[in-house]
Coordinates of C-alpha atoms in Angstrom, one line a residue:
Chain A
X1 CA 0.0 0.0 0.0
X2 CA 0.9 3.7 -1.1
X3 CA -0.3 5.5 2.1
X4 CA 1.5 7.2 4.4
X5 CA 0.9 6.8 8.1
X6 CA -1.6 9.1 9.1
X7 CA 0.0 10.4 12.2
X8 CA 3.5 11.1 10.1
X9 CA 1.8 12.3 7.1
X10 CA 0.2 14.9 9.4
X11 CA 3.3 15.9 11.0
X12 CA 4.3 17.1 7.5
X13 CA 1.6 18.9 6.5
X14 CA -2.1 19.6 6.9
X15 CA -4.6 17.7 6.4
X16 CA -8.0 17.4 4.9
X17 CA -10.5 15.4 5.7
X18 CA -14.4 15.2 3.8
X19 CA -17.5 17.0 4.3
X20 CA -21.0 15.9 5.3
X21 CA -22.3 12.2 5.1
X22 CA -26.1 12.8 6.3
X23 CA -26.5 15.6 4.4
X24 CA -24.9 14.5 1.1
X25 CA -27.6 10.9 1.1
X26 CA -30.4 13.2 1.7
X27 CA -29.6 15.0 -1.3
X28 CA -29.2 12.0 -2.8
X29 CA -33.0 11.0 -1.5
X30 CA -32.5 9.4 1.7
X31 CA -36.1 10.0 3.3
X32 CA -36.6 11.4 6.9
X33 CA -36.6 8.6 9.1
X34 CA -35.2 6.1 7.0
X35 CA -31.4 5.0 8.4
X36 CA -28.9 6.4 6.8
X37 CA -26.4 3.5 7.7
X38 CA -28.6 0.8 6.0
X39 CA -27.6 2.4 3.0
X40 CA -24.5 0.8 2.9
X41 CA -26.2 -2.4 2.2
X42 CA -29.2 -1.2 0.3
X43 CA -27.7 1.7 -2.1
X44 CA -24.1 0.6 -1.5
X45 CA -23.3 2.3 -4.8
X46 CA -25.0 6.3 -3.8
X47 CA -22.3 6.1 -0.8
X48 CA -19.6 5.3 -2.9
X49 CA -20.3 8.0 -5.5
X50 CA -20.4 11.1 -2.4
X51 CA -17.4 8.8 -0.9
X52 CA -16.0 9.7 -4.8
X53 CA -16.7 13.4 -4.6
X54 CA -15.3 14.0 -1.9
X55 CA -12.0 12.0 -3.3
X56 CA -12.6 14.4 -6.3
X57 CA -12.8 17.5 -4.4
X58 CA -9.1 17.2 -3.2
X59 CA -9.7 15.2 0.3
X60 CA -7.3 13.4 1.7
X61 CA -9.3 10.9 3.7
X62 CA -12.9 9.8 3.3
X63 CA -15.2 8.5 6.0
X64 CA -16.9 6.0 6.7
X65 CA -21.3 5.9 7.0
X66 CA -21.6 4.3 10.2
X67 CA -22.1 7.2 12.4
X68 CA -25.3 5.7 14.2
X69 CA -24.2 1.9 13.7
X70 CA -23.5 0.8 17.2
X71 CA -26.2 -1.6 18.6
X72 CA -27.9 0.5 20.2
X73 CA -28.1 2.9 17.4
X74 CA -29.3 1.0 14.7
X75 CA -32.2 -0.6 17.6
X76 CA -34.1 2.6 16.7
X77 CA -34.8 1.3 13.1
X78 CA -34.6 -2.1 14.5
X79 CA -31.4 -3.1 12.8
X80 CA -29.6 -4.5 15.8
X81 CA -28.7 -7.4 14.4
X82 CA -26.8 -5.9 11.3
X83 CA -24.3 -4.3 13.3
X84 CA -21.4 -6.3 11.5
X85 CA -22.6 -5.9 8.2
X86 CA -23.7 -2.5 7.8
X87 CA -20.0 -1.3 8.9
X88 CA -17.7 -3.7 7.3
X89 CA -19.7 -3.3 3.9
X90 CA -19.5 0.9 4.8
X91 CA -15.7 0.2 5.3
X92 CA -15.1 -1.7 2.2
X93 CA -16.7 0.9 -0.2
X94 CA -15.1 3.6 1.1
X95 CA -11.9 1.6 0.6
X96 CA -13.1 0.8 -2.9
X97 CA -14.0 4.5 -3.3
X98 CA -10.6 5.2 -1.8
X99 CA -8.4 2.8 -3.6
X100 CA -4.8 2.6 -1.9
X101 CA -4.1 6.8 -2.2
X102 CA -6.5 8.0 0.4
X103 CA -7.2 7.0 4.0
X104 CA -10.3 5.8 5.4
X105 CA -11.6 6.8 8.9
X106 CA -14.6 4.1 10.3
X107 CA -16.7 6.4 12.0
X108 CA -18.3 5.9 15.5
X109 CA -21.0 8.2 17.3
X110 CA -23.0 8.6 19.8
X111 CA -24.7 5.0 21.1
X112 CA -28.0 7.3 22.2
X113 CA -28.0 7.0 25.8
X114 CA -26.3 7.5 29.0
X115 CA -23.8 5.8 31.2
X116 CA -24.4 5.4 34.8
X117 CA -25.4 7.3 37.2
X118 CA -27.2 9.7 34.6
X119 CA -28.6 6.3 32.7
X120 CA -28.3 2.5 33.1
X121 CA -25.6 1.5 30.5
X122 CA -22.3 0.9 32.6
X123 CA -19.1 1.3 31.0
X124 CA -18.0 -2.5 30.5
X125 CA -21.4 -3.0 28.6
X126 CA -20.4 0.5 26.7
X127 CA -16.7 -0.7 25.8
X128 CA -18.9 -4.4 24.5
X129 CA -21.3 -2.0 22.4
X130 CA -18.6 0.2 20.7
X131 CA -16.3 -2.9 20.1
X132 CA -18.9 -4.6 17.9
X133 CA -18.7 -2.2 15.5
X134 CA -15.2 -1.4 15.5
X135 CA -14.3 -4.6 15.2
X136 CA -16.1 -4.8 11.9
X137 CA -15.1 -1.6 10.9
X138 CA -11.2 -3.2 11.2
X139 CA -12.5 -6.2 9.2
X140 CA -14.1 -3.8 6.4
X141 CA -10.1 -2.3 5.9
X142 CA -10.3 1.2 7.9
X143 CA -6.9 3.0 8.5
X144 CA -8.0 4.8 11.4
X145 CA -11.2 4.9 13.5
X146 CA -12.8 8.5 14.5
X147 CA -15.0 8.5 17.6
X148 CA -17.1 11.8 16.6
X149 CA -19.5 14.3 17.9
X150 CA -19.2 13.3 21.5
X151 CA -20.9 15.1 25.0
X152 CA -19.8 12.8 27.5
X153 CA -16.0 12.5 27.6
X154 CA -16.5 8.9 29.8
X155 CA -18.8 7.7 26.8
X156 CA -15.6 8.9 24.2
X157 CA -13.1 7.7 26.2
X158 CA -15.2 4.8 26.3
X159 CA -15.2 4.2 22.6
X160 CA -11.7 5.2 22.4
X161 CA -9.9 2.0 24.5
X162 CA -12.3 0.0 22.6
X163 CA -10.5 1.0 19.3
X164 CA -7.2 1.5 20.8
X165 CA -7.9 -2.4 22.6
X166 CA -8.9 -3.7 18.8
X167 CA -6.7 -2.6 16.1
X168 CA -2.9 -1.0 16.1
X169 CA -4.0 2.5 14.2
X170 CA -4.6 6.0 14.9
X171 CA -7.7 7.1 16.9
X172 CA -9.6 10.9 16.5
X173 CA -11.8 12.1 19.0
X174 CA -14.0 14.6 18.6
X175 CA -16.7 16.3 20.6
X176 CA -19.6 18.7 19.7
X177 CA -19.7 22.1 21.0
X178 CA -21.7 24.7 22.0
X179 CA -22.2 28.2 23.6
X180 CA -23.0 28.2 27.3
X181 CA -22.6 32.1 28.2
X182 CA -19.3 33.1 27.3
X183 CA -18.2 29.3 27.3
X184 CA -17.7 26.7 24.7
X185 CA -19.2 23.4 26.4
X186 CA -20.6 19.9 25.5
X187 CA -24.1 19.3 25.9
X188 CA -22.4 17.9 29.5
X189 CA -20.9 20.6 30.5
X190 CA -18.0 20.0 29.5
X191 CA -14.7 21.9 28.4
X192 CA -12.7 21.8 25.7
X193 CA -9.8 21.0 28.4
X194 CA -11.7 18.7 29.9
X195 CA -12.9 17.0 27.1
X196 CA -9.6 16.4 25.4
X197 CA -7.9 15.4 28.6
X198 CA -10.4 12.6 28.9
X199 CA -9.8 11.2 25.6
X200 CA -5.7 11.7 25.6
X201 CA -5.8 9.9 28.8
X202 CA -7.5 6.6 27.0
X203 CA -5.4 6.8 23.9
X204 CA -6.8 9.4 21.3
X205 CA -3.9 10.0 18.9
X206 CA -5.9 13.5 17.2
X207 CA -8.2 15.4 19.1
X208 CA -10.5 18.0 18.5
X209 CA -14.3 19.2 17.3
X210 CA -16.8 18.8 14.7
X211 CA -20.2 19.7 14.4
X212 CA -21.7 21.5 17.4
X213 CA -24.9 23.8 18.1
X214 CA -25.1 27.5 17.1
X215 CA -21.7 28.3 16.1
X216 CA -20.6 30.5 13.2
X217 CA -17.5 30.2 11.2
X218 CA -15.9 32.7 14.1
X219 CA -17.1 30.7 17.0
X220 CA -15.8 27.9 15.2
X221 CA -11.8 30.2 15.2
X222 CA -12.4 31.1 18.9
X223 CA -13.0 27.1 20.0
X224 CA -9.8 26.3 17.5
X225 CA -8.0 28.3 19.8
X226 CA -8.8 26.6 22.7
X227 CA -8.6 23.1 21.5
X228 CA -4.7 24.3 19.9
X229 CA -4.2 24.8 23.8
X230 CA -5.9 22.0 25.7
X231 CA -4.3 19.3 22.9
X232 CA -0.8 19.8 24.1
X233 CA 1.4 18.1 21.6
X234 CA -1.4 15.9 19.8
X235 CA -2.5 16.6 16.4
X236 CA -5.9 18.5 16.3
X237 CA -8.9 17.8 14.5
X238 CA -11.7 20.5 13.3
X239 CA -14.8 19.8 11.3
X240 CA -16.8 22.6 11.2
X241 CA -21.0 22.9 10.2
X242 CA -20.9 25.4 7.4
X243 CA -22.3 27.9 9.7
X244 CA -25.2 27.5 11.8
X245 CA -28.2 26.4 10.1
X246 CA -31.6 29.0 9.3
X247 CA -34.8 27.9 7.9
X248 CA -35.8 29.9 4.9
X249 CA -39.0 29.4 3.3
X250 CA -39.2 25.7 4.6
X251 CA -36.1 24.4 3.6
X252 CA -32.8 24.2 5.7
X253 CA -30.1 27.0 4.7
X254 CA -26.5 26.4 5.8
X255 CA -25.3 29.7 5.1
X256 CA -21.2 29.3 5.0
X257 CA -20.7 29.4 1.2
X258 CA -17.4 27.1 -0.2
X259 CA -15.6 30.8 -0.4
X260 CA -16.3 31.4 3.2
X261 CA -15.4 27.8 4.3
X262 CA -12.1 28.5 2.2
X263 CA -11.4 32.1 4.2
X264 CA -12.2 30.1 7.4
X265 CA -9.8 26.7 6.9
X266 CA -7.1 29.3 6.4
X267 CA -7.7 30.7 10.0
X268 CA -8.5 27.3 11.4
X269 CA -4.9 26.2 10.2
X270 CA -2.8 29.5 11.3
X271 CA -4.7 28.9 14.8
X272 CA -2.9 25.7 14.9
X273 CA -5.5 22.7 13.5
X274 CA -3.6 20.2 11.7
X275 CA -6.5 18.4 10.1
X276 CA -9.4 20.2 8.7
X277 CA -12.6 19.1 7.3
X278 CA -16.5 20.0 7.5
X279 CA -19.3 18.9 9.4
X280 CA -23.3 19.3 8.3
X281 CA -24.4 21.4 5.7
X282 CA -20.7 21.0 3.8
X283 CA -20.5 19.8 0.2
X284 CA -17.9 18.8 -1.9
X285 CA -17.8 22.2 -3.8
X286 CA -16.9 23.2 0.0
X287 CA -14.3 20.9 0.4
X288 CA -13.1 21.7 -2.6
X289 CA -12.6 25.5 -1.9
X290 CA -11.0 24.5 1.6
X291 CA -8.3 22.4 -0.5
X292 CA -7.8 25.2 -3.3
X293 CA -7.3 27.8 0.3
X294 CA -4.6 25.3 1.6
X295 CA -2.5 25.0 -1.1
Chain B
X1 CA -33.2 21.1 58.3
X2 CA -37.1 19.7 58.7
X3 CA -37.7 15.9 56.5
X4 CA -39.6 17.5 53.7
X5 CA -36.2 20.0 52.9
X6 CA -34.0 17.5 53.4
X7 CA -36.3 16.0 50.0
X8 CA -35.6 18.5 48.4
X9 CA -32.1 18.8 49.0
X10 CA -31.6 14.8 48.3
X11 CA -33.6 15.3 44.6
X12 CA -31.1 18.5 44.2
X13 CA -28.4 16.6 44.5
X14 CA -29.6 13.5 42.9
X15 CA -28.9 11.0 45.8
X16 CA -32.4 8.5 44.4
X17 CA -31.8 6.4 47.6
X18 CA -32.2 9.0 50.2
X19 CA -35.0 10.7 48.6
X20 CA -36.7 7.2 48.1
X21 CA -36.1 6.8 51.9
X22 CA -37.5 10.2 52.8
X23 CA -40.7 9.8 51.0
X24 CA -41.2 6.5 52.4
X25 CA -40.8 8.4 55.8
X26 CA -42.8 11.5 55.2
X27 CA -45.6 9.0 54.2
X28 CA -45.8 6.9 56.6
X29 CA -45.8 9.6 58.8
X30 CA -48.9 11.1 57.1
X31 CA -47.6 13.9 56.0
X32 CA -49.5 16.3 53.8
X33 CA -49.5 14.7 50.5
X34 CA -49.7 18.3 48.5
X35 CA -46.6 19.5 51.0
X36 CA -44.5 16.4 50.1
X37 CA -45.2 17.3 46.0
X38 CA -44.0 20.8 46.8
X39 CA -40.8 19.6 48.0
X40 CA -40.7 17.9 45.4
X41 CA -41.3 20.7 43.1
X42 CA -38.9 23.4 44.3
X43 CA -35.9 20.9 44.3
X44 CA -37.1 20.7 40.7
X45 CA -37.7 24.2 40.1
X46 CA -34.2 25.0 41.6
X47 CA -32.6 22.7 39.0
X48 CA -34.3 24.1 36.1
X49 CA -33.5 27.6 37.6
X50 CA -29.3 26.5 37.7
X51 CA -29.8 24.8 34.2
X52 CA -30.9 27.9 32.5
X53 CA -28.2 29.9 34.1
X54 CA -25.6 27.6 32.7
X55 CA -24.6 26.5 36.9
X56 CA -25.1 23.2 35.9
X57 CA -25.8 20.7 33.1
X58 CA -27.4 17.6 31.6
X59 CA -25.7 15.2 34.2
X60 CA -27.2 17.1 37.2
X61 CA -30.7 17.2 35.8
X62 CA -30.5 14.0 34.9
X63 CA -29.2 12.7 38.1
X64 CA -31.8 15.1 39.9
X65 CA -34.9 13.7 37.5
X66 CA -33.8 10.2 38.7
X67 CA -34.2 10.9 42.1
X68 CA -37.1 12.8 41.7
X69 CA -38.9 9.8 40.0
X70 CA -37.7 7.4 42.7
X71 CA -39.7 9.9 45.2
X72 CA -42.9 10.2 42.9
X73 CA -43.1 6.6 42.1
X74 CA -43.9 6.1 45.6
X75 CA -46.3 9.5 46.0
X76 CA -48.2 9.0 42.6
X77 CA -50.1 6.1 44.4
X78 CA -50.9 8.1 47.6
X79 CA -52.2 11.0 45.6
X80 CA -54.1 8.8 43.2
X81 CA -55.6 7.0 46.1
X82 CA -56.3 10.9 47.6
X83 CA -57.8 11.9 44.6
X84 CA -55.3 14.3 44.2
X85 CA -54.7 15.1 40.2
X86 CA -52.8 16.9 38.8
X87 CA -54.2 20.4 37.9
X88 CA -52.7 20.3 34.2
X89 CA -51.9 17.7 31.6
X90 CA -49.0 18.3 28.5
X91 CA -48.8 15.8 26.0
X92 CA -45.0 15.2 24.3
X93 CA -43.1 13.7 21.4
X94 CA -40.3 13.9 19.1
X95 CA -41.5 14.6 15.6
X96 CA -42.1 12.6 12.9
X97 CA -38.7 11.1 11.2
X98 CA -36.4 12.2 14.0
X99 CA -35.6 9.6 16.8
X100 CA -33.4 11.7 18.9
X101 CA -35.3 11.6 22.5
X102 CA -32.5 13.0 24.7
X103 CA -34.2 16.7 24.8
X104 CA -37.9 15.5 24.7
X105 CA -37.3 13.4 28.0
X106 CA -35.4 16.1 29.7
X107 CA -38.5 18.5 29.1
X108 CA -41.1 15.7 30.4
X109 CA -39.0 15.1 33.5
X110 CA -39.1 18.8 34.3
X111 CA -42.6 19.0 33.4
X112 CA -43.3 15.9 35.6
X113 CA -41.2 17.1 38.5
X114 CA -43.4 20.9 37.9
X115 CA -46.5 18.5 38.7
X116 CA -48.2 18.2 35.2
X117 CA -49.7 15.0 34.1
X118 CA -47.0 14.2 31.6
X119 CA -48.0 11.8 28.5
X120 CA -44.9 10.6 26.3
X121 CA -45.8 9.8 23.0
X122 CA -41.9 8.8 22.0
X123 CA -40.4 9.8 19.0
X124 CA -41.4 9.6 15.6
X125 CA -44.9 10.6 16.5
X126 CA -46.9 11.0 13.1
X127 CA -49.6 14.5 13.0
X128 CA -51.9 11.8 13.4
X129 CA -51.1 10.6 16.6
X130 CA -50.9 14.1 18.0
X131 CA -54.6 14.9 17.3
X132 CA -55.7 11.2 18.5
X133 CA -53.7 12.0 22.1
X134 CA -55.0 15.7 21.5
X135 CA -58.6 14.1 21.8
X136 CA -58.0 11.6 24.6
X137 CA -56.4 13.4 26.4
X138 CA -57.7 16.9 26.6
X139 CA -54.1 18.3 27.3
X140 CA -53.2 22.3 28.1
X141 CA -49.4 22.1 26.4
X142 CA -48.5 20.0 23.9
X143 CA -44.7 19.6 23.2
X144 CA -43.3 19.2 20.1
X145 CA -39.3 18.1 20.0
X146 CA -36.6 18.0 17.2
X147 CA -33.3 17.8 16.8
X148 CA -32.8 17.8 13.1
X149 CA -33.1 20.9 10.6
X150 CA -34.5 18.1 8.4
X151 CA -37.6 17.1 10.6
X152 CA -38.4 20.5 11.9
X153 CA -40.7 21.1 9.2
X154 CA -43.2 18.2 10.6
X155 CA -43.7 20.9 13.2
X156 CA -45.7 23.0 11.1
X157 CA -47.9 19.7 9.6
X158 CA -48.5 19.0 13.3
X159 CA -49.8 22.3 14.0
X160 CA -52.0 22.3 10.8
X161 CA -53.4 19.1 11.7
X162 CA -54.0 19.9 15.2
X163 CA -55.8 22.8 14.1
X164 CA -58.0 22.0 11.2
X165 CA -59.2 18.9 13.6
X166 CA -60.4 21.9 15.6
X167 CA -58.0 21.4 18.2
X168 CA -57.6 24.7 19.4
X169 CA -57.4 24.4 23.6
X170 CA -54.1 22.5 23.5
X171 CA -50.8 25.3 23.8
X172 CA -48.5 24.1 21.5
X173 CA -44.7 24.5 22.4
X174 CA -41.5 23.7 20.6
X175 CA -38.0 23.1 20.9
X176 CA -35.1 21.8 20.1
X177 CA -31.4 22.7 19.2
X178 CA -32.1 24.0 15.5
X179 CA -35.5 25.6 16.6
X180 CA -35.5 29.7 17.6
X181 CA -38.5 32.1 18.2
X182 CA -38.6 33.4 14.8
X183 CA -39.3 29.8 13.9
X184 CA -41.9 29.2 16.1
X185 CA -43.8 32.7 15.1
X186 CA -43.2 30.9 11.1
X187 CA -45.2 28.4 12.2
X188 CA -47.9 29.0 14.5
X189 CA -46.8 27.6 17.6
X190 CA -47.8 29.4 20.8
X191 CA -44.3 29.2 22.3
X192 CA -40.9 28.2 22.0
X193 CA -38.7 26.8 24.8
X194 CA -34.8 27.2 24.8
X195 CA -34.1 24.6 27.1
X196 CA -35.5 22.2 29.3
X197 CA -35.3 24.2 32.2
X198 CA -37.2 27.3 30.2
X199 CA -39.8 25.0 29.3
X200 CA -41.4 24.8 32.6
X201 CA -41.2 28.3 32.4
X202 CA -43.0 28.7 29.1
X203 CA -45.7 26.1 30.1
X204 CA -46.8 27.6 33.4
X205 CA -47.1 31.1 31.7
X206 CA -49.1 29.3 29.0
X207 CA -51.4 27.7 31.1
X208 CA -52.1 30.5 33.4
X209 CA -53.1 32.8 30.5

């Protein structure tokens, strides 16, 4: 294989990862409700064609649909039992849409509850849940495994030794963001300190943020900031919306165009981020932009 | 500090056994049943209060609605049985096509622990099964809950259905992280709820018009 490692390559230079998944198969007529993640069995070939656009549009890394694939997850569309499948076929199409130039990340969300004492889920049957899928996100061919959009850093760290216990590659670890006050917290309360501690502490090779609630493209410089200071020496990660969603005449309007996604990617990288990509609402015209800006 | 602050202050801090324990005890020793709901509510009320204000955060209100549902689990017979009801009834659910339930149960809990009569109609709830609950259940708020920019728009069909089945006495209040005020005026609702802790707020305003 041609790649470099991931964690060397980004020593060298920035990064970019892709845009929007969710966004990108509703465009592509995924119907409200319906899950997304079944579509790597069911329309195998639509998630290798925005997989392909992204490739296209200058990214380095593409990433896998299994953002709500854990157990638990897919229980809400009563798919529990297709954990395995869904992510290894995810992970082999974004390898064939990927070939041997670009990396592939197996994504890993949220599992939709709570750990103890806030829920019931303790941390052992947690570590069980997220090491289903990754396991068949390692037999599907992924070169690194994200845990993304995270509140609770003991639910991230969680996911994090899973990976880190499974398979011998990098692990990202992002959490979503949002104003409290003057503050940039989780939806726990947490810190960008705090948060990133948490997840360096159980392994996490790149840390940082993607998606979040309410932020513009200069909340999204100010939180940069802070996540250049609470990583220490480890690589961060930024994945920003493009912008924070209005509703205009019924439809949804993300309202960062690709030229102000490119200004932006420039800030996010003199602010320190070493691997940039976009969150909801981003398209490969945006991704393309942020490439042409980091040249 | 007297057994029925010392509720409070156990559902405040979220510690389910001791306010469990302190129910059983202000029961058994007959205490006012209306008093022991009011301890019940301020600790709630307090935590709603330090929610909005950013003092504390989804753990603590979740830890806090725990406890608070230990305590009421044992009082909801005893008032039942007293013929106490509760003066006001909210219906709930997470719109059509969106799943996401986190929000929507932190807004019943704080509803429950206000004292309404809370029915949870899950996620995914169809226009259809609004207006059915509408009808059985008479309710003065009904919440509606979503988390996606692409399911907010059931919103609006809800409202519209509620309405043209001439369902007009039921308040209907939204939230949800891509919802604002400016959406809520778009579509008809009758209020809009930043948080959970706001949405007591919003309720009790609505229902005392």
């Amino acid at each position: 294989m041609s790649r470099e490692n991931l964690l060397e390559a980004l020593a060298g230079r920035v990064l970019l990862c892709d845009g929007a998944m969710g966004t990108q198969l509703i465009a592509a007529g995924l119907e409200v409700g319906v899950c997304g993640e079944g579509w790597n069995l069911d329309h195998a070939d639509c998630v290798e064609a925005i997989h392909r656009r992204y490739l296209d549009a200058g990214c380095d890394m593409v990433t896998t649909n299994t953002f709500q694939a854990t157990r638990t997850a897919l229980a809400m569309h009563g798919l529990d039992d297709q954990v395995a499948p869904i992510s290894q076929a995810a992970a082999e199409l974004a390898r064939r849409a990927a070939g041997d130039a670009a990396w592939v990340l197996g994504d890993v969300g949220p599992f939709g509850g709570f750990l103890e004492p806030m829920g019931d889920v303790t941390i052992d049957q947690l570590h069980d849940i997220f090491t289903e899928q990754i396991a068949a996100l390692d037999a599907g061919g992924v070169d690194a495994v994200i845990v993304e959009t995270m509140s609770d850093p003991a639910e991230s760290a969680t996911a994090v030794r899973a990976a880190k216990t499974l398979a011998n590659r990098p692990v990202i670890a992002t959490f979503a963001f949002q104003k409290a006050g003057d503050r940039m917290l989780t939806m726990m309360g947490t810190d960008p300190a705090a948060a990133l501690a948490a997840v360096l502490d159980a392994g996490a090779d790149i840390v940082g943020a993607n998606c979040g609630t309410g932020l513009d493209l200069d909340d999204y410089v100010r939180l940069a900031e802070q996540l250049v200071d609470a990583a220490g020496s480890a690589p961060v990660i930024l994945q920003a919306n493009a912008g924070s969603p209005v509703q205009r005449d019924g439809q949804t309007h993300f309202p960062a165009t690709p030229n102000d996604m490119a200004r932006a990617v420039r800030r996010f990288r003199d602010a320190g981020v070493r691997l940039i990509g976009g969150c909801c609402g981003t398209t490969p015209e945006h991704l393309a932009a942020m490439r042409t800006a980091l040249m | 500090m007297s057994e029925l602050e010392q509720l409070t202050e156990a559902i405040r801090k979220g510690d389910r056994k001791q306010a469990g324990q302190l129910t059983e005890t202000l029961l058994d020793a007959e205490t006012d049943l209306e008093q022991v709901l009011g301890a019940m509510v301020t600790a709630m009320d307090d935590i709603g209060a330090k929610f909005q204000r950013n003092e504390i955060f989804v753990p603590e209100m979740l830890i806090a609605a725990r406890a608070m549902s230990e305590a009421m689990n044992l009082l909801e017979p005893r008032l039942i049985a007293a013929g106490i009801k509760p003066k006001y009834t909210a219906v709930i659910g997470t719109v059509q096509g969106d799943l996401h339930d986190i929000g929507k149960n932190l807004v019943a809990m704080m509803w429950k622990g206000a004292g309404f009569k809370v029915v949870d109609l899950g996620t995914n709830v169809t226009p259809a099964k609004f207006v059915e609950a509408a009808r059985e259940h008479t309710p003065h708020v009904i919440g509606l809950s979503a988390l996606l920019t692409t399911t907010m728009p059931a919103m609006k069909s809800i409202i519209t259905a509620l309405r043209e089945a001439g369902l007009n006495g039921s308040k209907v209040v939204i939230g949800g992280a891509p919802i604002t005020q400016s959406y809520a005026d778009e579509i008809g609702a009758d209020a809009y709820a930043s948080d959970a802790g706001s949405a007591v707020d919003v309720v009790r305003q609505l229902v005392a018009a």
